[in-house]
Amino acid sequence: MESLEQTVIQLRQKKKEAIQSKQNAENELRQLRSIEKRTSTGLHNVDKKIESEKEDVSDVSDNLARKNAQVESIQRLVSFAQDRINSEKEIIEQTEQEIEFAETPEEKQTAEARLRSLNNHLQELVSEIKIRQKTLK
């Protein structure tokens, strides 16, 4: 009988240990799942941040490329306008000589009218260059 009682006591003790071991394993499993969930969430957040940063870099790169293209275009327009100014100045010099050597008053008036028109156009070109150079800044 004592042997049976001892066996019952031992089995109860083993059952108690098994229950305790099971509870410990369940607690550890819960903790691991919680850690896994936090890690997964953290990784997901990091992935989102990386994607967001990639989009920002792409946007900045696109804006920079667009700005560079715009600057190059404006520089070409300024260069073209400066070339036009130089040719207009040459034409103005020729027109001034025509005025100086005009043989009739009509020739002189026509040349003077053309000179005024050329000077106005020259001022427009100078103004255009100033505006475009301000845009570059």
Short mmCIF file of N, CA and C in Angstrom, two decimals:
data_model
loop_
_atom_site.label_atom_id
_atom_site.label_comp_id
_atom_site.label_asym_id
_atom_site.label_seq_id
_atom_site.Cartn_x
_atom_site.Cartn_y
_atom_site.Cartn_z
N MET A 1 0.80 -1.18 0.00
CA MET A 1 0.00 0.00 0.00
C MET A 1 0.85 1.26 0.00
N GLU A 2 1.88 1.18 0.81
CA GLU A 2 2.75 2.34 0.83
C GLU A 2 3.38 2.55 -0.53
N SER A 3 3.69 1.51 -1.16
CA SER A 3 4.30 1.59 -2.46
C SER A 3 3.34 2.24 -3.46
N LEU A 4 2.07 1.90 -3.31
CA LEU A 4 1.06 2.49 -4.17
C LEU A 4 0.89 3.97 -3.87
N GLU A 5 0.93 4.31 -2.60
CA GLU A 5 0.82 5.72 -2.18
C GLU A 5 2.02 6.50 -2.69
N GLN A 6 3.17 5.90 -2.59
CA GLN A 6 4.37 6.59 -3.07
C GLN A 6 4.31 6.76 -4.59
N THR A 7 3.78 5.79 -5.27
CA THR A 7 3.65 5.89 -6.72
C THR A 7 2.67 7.00 -7.07
N VAL A 8 1.57 7.09 -6.31
CA VAL A 8 0.59 8.16 -6.54
C VAL A 8 1.24 9.51 -6.28
N ILE A 9 1.99 9.61 -5.18
CA ILE A 9 2.68 10.87 -4.84
C ILE A 9 3.67 11.22 -5.95
N GLN A 10 4.42 10.24 -6.41
CA GLN A 10 5.40 10.49 -7.47
C GLN A 10 4.71 10.92 -8.76
N LEU A 11 3.61 10.26 -9.06
CA LEU A 11 2.89 10.62 -10.28
C LEU A 11 2.30 12.02 -10.18
N ARG A 12 1.77 12.34 -8.98
CA ARG A 12 1.25 13.71 -8.77
C ARG A 12 2.37 14.73 -8.91
N GLN A 13 3.52 14.40 -8.37
CA GLN A 13 4.67 15.30 -8.46
C GLN A 13 5.08 15.46 -9.93
N LYS A 14 5.12 14.36 -10.67
CA LYS A 14 5.49 14.42 -12.08
C LYS A 14 4.44 15.21 -12.87
N LYS A 15 3.16 15.01 -12.50
CA LYS A 15 2.09 15.75 -13.17
C LYS A 15 2.24 17.24 -12.91
N LYS A 16 2.54 17.58 -11.63
CA LYS A 16 2.74 18.98 -11.25
C LYS A 16 3.92 19.57 -12.04
N GLU A 17 5.00 18.81 -12.15
CA GLU A 17 6.18 19.27 -12.90
C GLU A 17 5.84 19.42 -14.39
N ALA A 18 5.07 18.47 -14.90
CA ALA A 18 4.68 18.52 -16.31
C ALA A 18 3.81 19.74 -16.59
N ILE A 19 2.86 20.01 -15.66
CA ILE A 19 2.00 21.20 -15.80
C ILE A 19 2.85 22.46 -15.75
N GLN A 20 3.77 22.50 -14.79
CA GLN A 20 4.66 23.67 -14.66
C GLN A 20 5.51 23.82 -15.91
N SER A 21 6.03 22.72 -16.42
CA SER A 21 6.86 22.76 -17.63
C SER A 21 6.03 23.23 -18.83
N LYS A 22 4.78 22.74 -18.91
CA LYS A 22 3.89 23.15 -19.99
C LYS A 22 3.60 24.64 -19.91
N GLN A 23 3.32 25.14 -18.69
CA GLN A 23 3.04 26.58 -18.51
C GLN A 23 4.26 27.42 -18.89
N ASN A 24 5.43 26.94 -18.47
CA ASN A 24 6.66 27.66 -18.82
C ASN A 24 6.85 27.70 -20.35
N ALA A 25 6.60 26.56 -20.99
CA ALA A 25 6.74 26.49 -22.45
C ALA A 25 5.72 27.40 -23.14
N GLU A 26 4.48 27.42 -22.62
CA GLU A 26 3.46 28.29 -23.20
C GLU A 26 3.82 29.76 -23.02
N ASN A 27 4.32 30.12 -21.82
CA ASN A 27 4.76 31.50 -21.58
C ASN A 27 5.90 31.88 -22.52
N GLU A 28 6.85 30.97 -22.66
CA GLU A 28 7.98 31.25 -23.55
C GLU A 28 7.49 31.39 -25.00
N LEU A 29 6.54 30.54 -25.40
CA LEU A 29 5.98 30.62 -26.74
C LEU A 29 5.28 31.96 -26.96
N ARG A 30 4.49 32.40 -25.97
CA ARG A 30 3.82 33.71 -26.06
C ARG A 30 4.84 34.84 -26.20
N GLN A 31 5.89 34.77 -25.40
CA GLN A 31 6.93 35.80 -25.48
C GLN A 31 7.60 35.80 -26.85
N LEU A 32 7.90 34.62 -27.36
CA LEU A 32 8.54 34.53 -28.67
C LEU A 32 7.62 35.05 -29.77
N ARG A 33 6.32 34.72 -29.67
CA ARG A 33 5.38 35.23 -30.66
C ARG A 33 5.28 36.75 -30.58
N SER A 34 5.29 37.28 -29.36
CA SER A 34 5.24 38.74 -29.18
C SER A 34 6.48 39.39 -29.79
N ILE A 35 7.63 38.79 -29.52
CA ILE A 35 8.88 39.32 -30.08
C ILE A 35 8.84 39.23 -31.61
N GLU A 36 8.35 38.10 -32.11
CA GLU A 36 8.25 37.93 -33.57
C GLU A 36 7.34 38.99 -34.18
N LYS A 37 6.21 39.23 -33.51
CA LYS A 37 5.26 40.22 -34.01
C LYS A 37 5.89 41.62 -34.02
N ARG A 38 6.56 41.97 -32.91
CA ARG A 38 7.22 43.29 -32.84
C ARG A 38 8.31 43.40 -33.90
N THR A 39 9.08 42.33 -34.06
CA THR A 39 10.15 42.34 -35.06
C THR A 39 9.56 42.46 -36.46
N SER A 40 8.51 41.71 -36.71
CA SER A 40 7.86 41.76 -38.02
C SER A 40 7.32 43.16 -38.29
N THR A 41 6.67 43.75 -37.28
CA THR A 41 6.15 45.11 -37.41
C THR A 41 7.30 46.09 -37.64
N GLY A 42 8.37 45.91 -36.88
CA GLY A 42 9.53 46.79 -37.03
C GLY A 42 10.13 46.68 -38.42
N LEU A 43 10.26 45.45 -38.91
CA LEU A 43 10.80 45.25 -40.26
C LEU A 43 9.88 45.85 -41.31
N HIS A 44 8.58 45.69 -41.10
CA HIS A 44 7.62 46.27 -42.04
C HIS A 44 7.77 47.79 -42.06
N ASN A 45 7.91 48.38 -40.86
CA ASN A 45 8.08 49.84 -40.79
C ASN A 45 9.38 50.27 -41.46
N VAL A 46 10.43 49.49 -41.28
CA VAL A 46 11.72 49.81 -41.92
C VAL A 46 11.57 49.72 -43.44
N ASP A 47 10.87 48.68 -43.91
CA ASP A 47 10.63 48.54 -45.36
C ASP A 47 9.86 49.73 -45.90
N LYS A 48 8.83 50.15 -45.16
CA LYS A 48 8.04 51.31 -45.59
C LYS A 48 8.92 52.56 -45.66
N LYS A 49 9.75 52.73 -44.64
CA LYS A 49 10.63 53.91 -44.60
C LYS A 49 11.61 53.87 -45.77
N ILE A 50 12.15 52.70 -46.06
CA ILE A 50 13.09 52.57 -47.18
C ILE A 50 12.39 52.93 -48.49
N GLU A 51 11.18 52.42 -48.69
CA GLU A 51 10.43 52.74 -49.91
C GLU A 51 10.14 54.23 -49.99
N SER A 52 9.77 54.82 -48.86
CA SER A 52 9.49 56.25 -48.83
C SER A 52 10.74 57.05 -49.20
N GLU A 53 11.87 56.65 -48.64
CA GLU A 53 13.13 57.34 -48.93
C GLU A 53 13.50 57.18 -50.41
N LYS A 54 13.26 55.98 -50.95
CA LYS A 54 13.55 55.76 -52.37
C LYS A 54 12.70 56.68 -53.24
N GLU A 55 11.42 56.82 -52.87
CA GLU A 55 10.54 57.71 -53.62
C GLU A 55 11.01 59.15 -53.51
N ASP A 56 11.43 59.55 -52.29
CA ASP A 56 11.93 60.91 -52.10
C ASP A 56 13.18 61.15 -52.95
N VAL A 57 14.09 60.18 -52.95
CA VAL A 57 15.31 60.31 -53.75
C VAL A 57 14.96 60.40 -55.23
N SER A 58 14.01 59.59 -55.65
CA SER A 58 13.58 59.62 -57.05
C SER A 58 12.97 60.97 -57.40
N ASP A 59 12.13 61.49 -56.50
CA ASP A 59 11.51 62.81 -56.74
C ASP A 59 12.57 63.90 -56.82
N VAL A 60 13.53 63.86 -55.89
CA VAL A 60 14.60 64.87 -55.90
C VAL A 60 15.42 64.75 -57.17
N SER A 61 15.71 63.52 -57.56
CA SER A 61 16.48 63.29 -58.79
C SER A 61 15.73 63.82 -60.01
N ASP A 62 14.43 63.54 -60.06
CA ASP A 62 13.62 64.04 -61.17
C ASP A 62 13.60 65.57 -61.19
N ASN A 63 13.41 66.16 -60.01
CA ASN A 63 13.39 67.63 -59.93
C ASN A 63 14.73 68.22 -60.35
N LEU A 64 15.81 67.59 -59.91
CA LEU A 64 17.14 68.08 -60.27
C LEU A 64 17.36 67.97 -61.78
N ALA A 65 16.97 66.86 -62.36
CA ALA A 65 17.12 66.69 -63.82
C ALA A 65 16.29 67.73 -64.56
N ARG A 66 15.06 67.96 -64.08
CA ARG A 66 14.19 68.95 -64.72
C ARG A 66 14.79 70.35 -64.58
N LYS A 67 15.32 70.65 -63.40
CA LYS A 67 15.93 71.97 -63.17
C LYS A 67 17.17 72.14 -64.06
N ASN A 68 17.99 71.09 -64.17
CA ASN A 68 19.18 71.17 -65.03
C ASN A 68 18.79 71.39 -66.48
N ALA A 69 17.76 70.69 -66.93
CA ALA A 69 17.30 70.87 -68.31
C ALA A 69 16.78 72.29 -68.52
N GLN A 70 16.08 72.80 -67.51
CA GLN A 70 15.56 74.17 -67.60
C GLN A 70 16.71 75.17 -67.65
N VAL A 71 17.72 74.97 -66.81
CA VAL A 71 18.88 75.88 -66.80
C VAL A 71 19.59 75.83 -68.14
N GLU A 72 19.80 74.64 -68.68
CA GLU A 72 20.46 74.52 -69.98
C GLU A 72 19.65 75.21 -71.07
N SER A 73 18.35 75.05 -71.02
CA SER A 73 17.49 75.70 -72.02
C SER A 73 17.59 77.22 -71.91
N ILE A 74 17.55 77.72 -70.69
CA ILE A 74 17.64 79.17 -70.49
C ILE A 74 19.00 79.67 -70.96
N GLN A 75 20.05 78.92 -70.66
CA GLN A 75 21.39 79.33 -71.10
C GLN A 75 21.47 79.38 -72.62
N ARG A 76 20.85 78.41 -73.28
CA ARG A 76 20.84 78.43 -74.75
C ARG A 76 20.08 79.66 -75.26
N LEU A 77 18.94 79.96 -74.63
CA LEU A 77 18.16 81.13 -75.05
C LEU A 77 18.94 82.42 -74.83
N VAL A 78 19.65 82.50 -73.70
CA VAL A 78 20.46 83.70 -73.43
C VAL A 78 21.57 83.81 -74.47
N SER A 79 22.22 82.70 -74.77
CA SER A 79 23.29 82.72 -75.77
C SER A 79 22.74 83.14 -77.13
N PHE A 80 21.59 82.60 -77.50
CA PHE A 80 20.96 82.97 -78.76
C PHE A 80 20.63 84.47 -78.77
N ALA A 81 20.09 84.97 -77.66
CA ALA A 81 19.74 86.40 -77.57
C ALA A 81 21.00 87.26 -77.66
N GLN A 82 22.09 86.82 -77.06
CA GLN A 82 23.34 87.59 -77.14
C GLN A 82 23.87 87.61 -78.58
N ASP A 83 23.75 86.49 -79.26
CA ASP A 83 24.14 86.46 -80.68
C ASP A 83 23.29 87.43 -81.49
N ARG A 84 21.98 87.44 -81.20
CA ARG A 84 21.07 88.36 -81.89
C ARG A 84 21.45 89.81 -81.58
N ILE A 85 21.84 90.08 -80.34
CA ILE A 85 22.25 91.45 -79.98
C ILE A 85 23.46 91.85 -80.81
N ASN A 86 24.42 90.96 -80.91
CA ASN A 86 25.62 91.27 -81.69
C ASN A 86 25.27 91.56 -83.15
N SER A 87 24.41 90.73 -83.73
CA SER A 87 24.04 90.98 -85.13
C SER A 87 23.21 92.26 -85.25
N GLU A 88 22.34 92.53 -84.28
CA GLU A 88 21.55 93.78 -84.30
C GLU A 88 22.48 94.99 -84.21
N LYS A 89 23.52 94.90 -83.39
CA LYS A 89 24.46 96.02 -83.27
C LYS A 89 25.17 96.27 -84.61
N GLU A 90 25.51 95.21 -85.30
CA GLU A 90 26.14 95.37 -86.61
C GLU A 90 25.18 96.04 -87.59
N ILE A 91 23.93 95.60 -87.56
CA ILE A 91 22.92 96.20 -88.44
C ILE A 91 22.70 97.66 -88.06
N ILE A 92 22.72 97.96 -86.76
CA ILE A 92 22.55 99.35 -86.31
C ILE A 92 23.70 100.20 -86.84
N GLU A 93 24.92 99.69 -86.77
CA GLU A 93 26.06 100.44 -87.29
C GLU A 93 25.89 100.70 -88.79
N GLN A 94 25.45 99.69 -89.52
CA GLN A 94 25.23 99.87 -90.96
C GLN A 94 24.14 100.91 -91.21
N THR A 95 23.08 100.84 -90.41
CA THR A 95 21.97 101.79 -90.58
C THR A 95 22.42 103.20 -90.24
N GLU A 96 23.26 103.36 -89.22
CA GLU A 96 23.78 104.69 -88.88
C GLU A 96 24.63 105.23 -90.04
N GLN A 97 25.38 104.34 -90.66
CA GLN A 97 26.16 104.78 -91.82
C GLN A 97 25.24 105.16 -92.98
N GLU A 98 24.16 104.42 -93.16
CA GLU A 98 23.19 104.75 -94.21
C GLU A 98 22.59 106.13 -93.95
N ILE A 99 22.31 106.42 -92.68
CA ILE A 99 21.75 107.74 -92.33
C ILE A 99 22.77 108.82 -92.67
N GLU A 100 24.00 108.55 -92.30
CA GLU A 100 25.06 109.53 -92.52
C GLU A 100 25.29 109.80 -94.00
N PHE A 101 25.17 108.76 -94.81
CA PHE A 101 25.45 108.92 -96.24
C PHE A 101 24.19 108.96 -97.11
N ALA A 102 23.05 109.14 -96.48
CA ALA A 102 21.79 109.20 -97.25
C ALA A 102 21.83 110.40 -98.19
N GLU A 103 21.36 110.17 -99.41
CA GLU A 103 21.39 111.24 -100.42
C GLU A 103 20.10 112.04 -100.43
N THR A 104 19.02 111.43 -100.01
CA THR A 104 17.74 112.15 -100.02
C THR A 104 17.15 112.11 -98.62
N PRO A 105 16.27 113.08 -98.32
CA PRO A 105 15.61 113.08 -97.01
C PRO A 105 14.77 111.81 -96.79
N GLU A 106 14.20 111.27 -97.85
CA GLU A 106 13.39 110.05 -97.71
C GLU A 106 14.25 108.87 -97.28
N GLU A 107 15.42 108.74 -97.90
CA GLU A 107 16.34 107.66 -97.52
C GLU A 107 16.74 107.80 -96.06
N LYS A 108 16.99 109.06 -95.67
CA LYS A 108 17.39 109.33 -94.29
C LYS A 108 16.27 108.97 -93.32
N GLN A 109 15.03 109.37 -93.64
CA GLN A 109 13.89 109.08 -92.77
C GLN A 109 13.64 107.57 -92.66
N THR A 110 13.74 106.90 -93.77
CA THR A 110 13.54 105.44 -93.77
C THR A 110 14.60 104.76 -92.91
N ALA A 111 15.84 105.20 -93.06
CA ALA A 111 16.94 104.62 -92.28
C ALA A 111 16.77 104.95 -90.79
N GLU A 112 16.31 106.18 -90.48
CA GLU A 112 16.10 106.56 -89.08
C GLU A 112 14.97 105.73 -88.46
N ALA A 113 13.92 105.50 -89.22
CA ALA A 113 12.80 104.68 -88.72
C ALA A 113 13.29 103.25 -88.46
N ARG A 114 14.08 102.74 -89.39
CA ARG A 114 14.62 101.40 -89.20
C ARG A 114 15.56 101.36 -88.00
N LEU A 115 16.33 102.45 -87.80
CA LEU A 115 17.24 102.53 -86.65
C LEU A 115 16.46 102.50 -85.34
N ARG A 116 15.34 103.26 -85.27
CA ARG A 116 14.51 103.25 -84.06
C ARG A 116 13.97 101.85 -83.79
N SER A 117 13.52 101.21 -84.85
CA SER A 117 12.99 99.85 -84.72
C SER A 117 14.07 98.88 -84.23
N LEU A 118 15.26 99.02 -84.81
CA LEU A 118 16.37 98.17 -84.39
C LEU A 118 16.76 98.42 -82.94
N ASN A 119 16.79 99.70 -82.54
CA ASN A 119 17.12 100.03 -81.14
C ASN A 119 16.07 99.46 -80.18
N ASN A 120 14.79 99.56 -80.57
CA ASN A 120 13.73 98.99 -79.73
C ASN A 120 13.89 97.47 -79.59
N HIS A 121 14.17 96.85 -80.72
CA HIS A 121 14.37 95.39 -80.70
C HIS A 121 15.58 95.03 -79.86
N LEU A 122 16.64 95.84 -79.96
CA LEU A 122 17.84 95.61 -79.16
C LEU A 122 17.52 95.70 -77.68
N GLN A 123 16.73 96.70 -77.29
CA GLN A 123 16.34 96.85 -75.88
C GLN A 123 15.49 95.66 -75.41
N GLU A 124 14.64 95.17 -76.28
CA GLU A 124 13.83 93.99 -75.94
C GLU A 124 14.73 92.78 -75.69
N LEU A 125 15.74 92.63 -76.54
CA LEU A 125 16.66 91.50 -76.36
C LEU A 125 17.45 91.63 -75.05
N VAL A 126 17.90 92.85 -74.75
CA VAL A 126 18.63 93.08 -73.50
C VAL A 126 17.72 92.77 -72.31
N SER A 127 16.49 93.24 -72.38
CA SER A 127 15.52 92.97 -71.31
C SER A 127 15.26 91.46 -71.17
N GLU A 128 15.13 90.79 -72.29
CA GLU A 128 14.91 89.34 -72.28
C GLU A 128 16.07 88.62 -71.59
N ILE A 129 17.28 89.03 -71.91
CA ILE A 129 18.46 88.42 -71.29
C ILE A 129 18.45 88.64 -69.78
N LYS A 130 18.14 89.86 -69.35
CA LYS A 130 18.10 90.15 -67.91
C LYS A 130 17.07 89.27 -67.20
N ILE A 131 15.91 89.15 -67.80
CA ILE A 131 14.84 88.34 -67.19
C ILE A 131 15.28 86.88 -67.10
N ARG A 132 15.87 86.37 -68.15
CA ARG A 132 16.29 84.96 -68.14
C ARG A 132 17.43 84.72 -67.16
N GLN A 133 18.33 85.70 -67.04
CA GLN A 133 19.42 85.54 -66.08
C GLN A 133 18.90 85.58 -64.64
N LYS A 134 17.87 86.38 -64.39
CA LYS A 134 17.25 86.37 -63.06
C LYS A 134 16.61 85.02 -62.79
N THR A 135 16.03 84.42 -63.82
CA THR A 135 15.40 83.12 -63.66
C THR A 135 16.43 82.06 -63.29
N LEU A 136 17.64 82.21 -63.78
CA LEU A 136 18.70 81.24 -63.47
C LEU A 136 19.11 81.27 -62.01
N LYS A 137 18.93 82.40 -61.37
CA LYS A 137 19.38 82.53 -59.98
C LYS A 137 18.44 81.92 -59.02
#
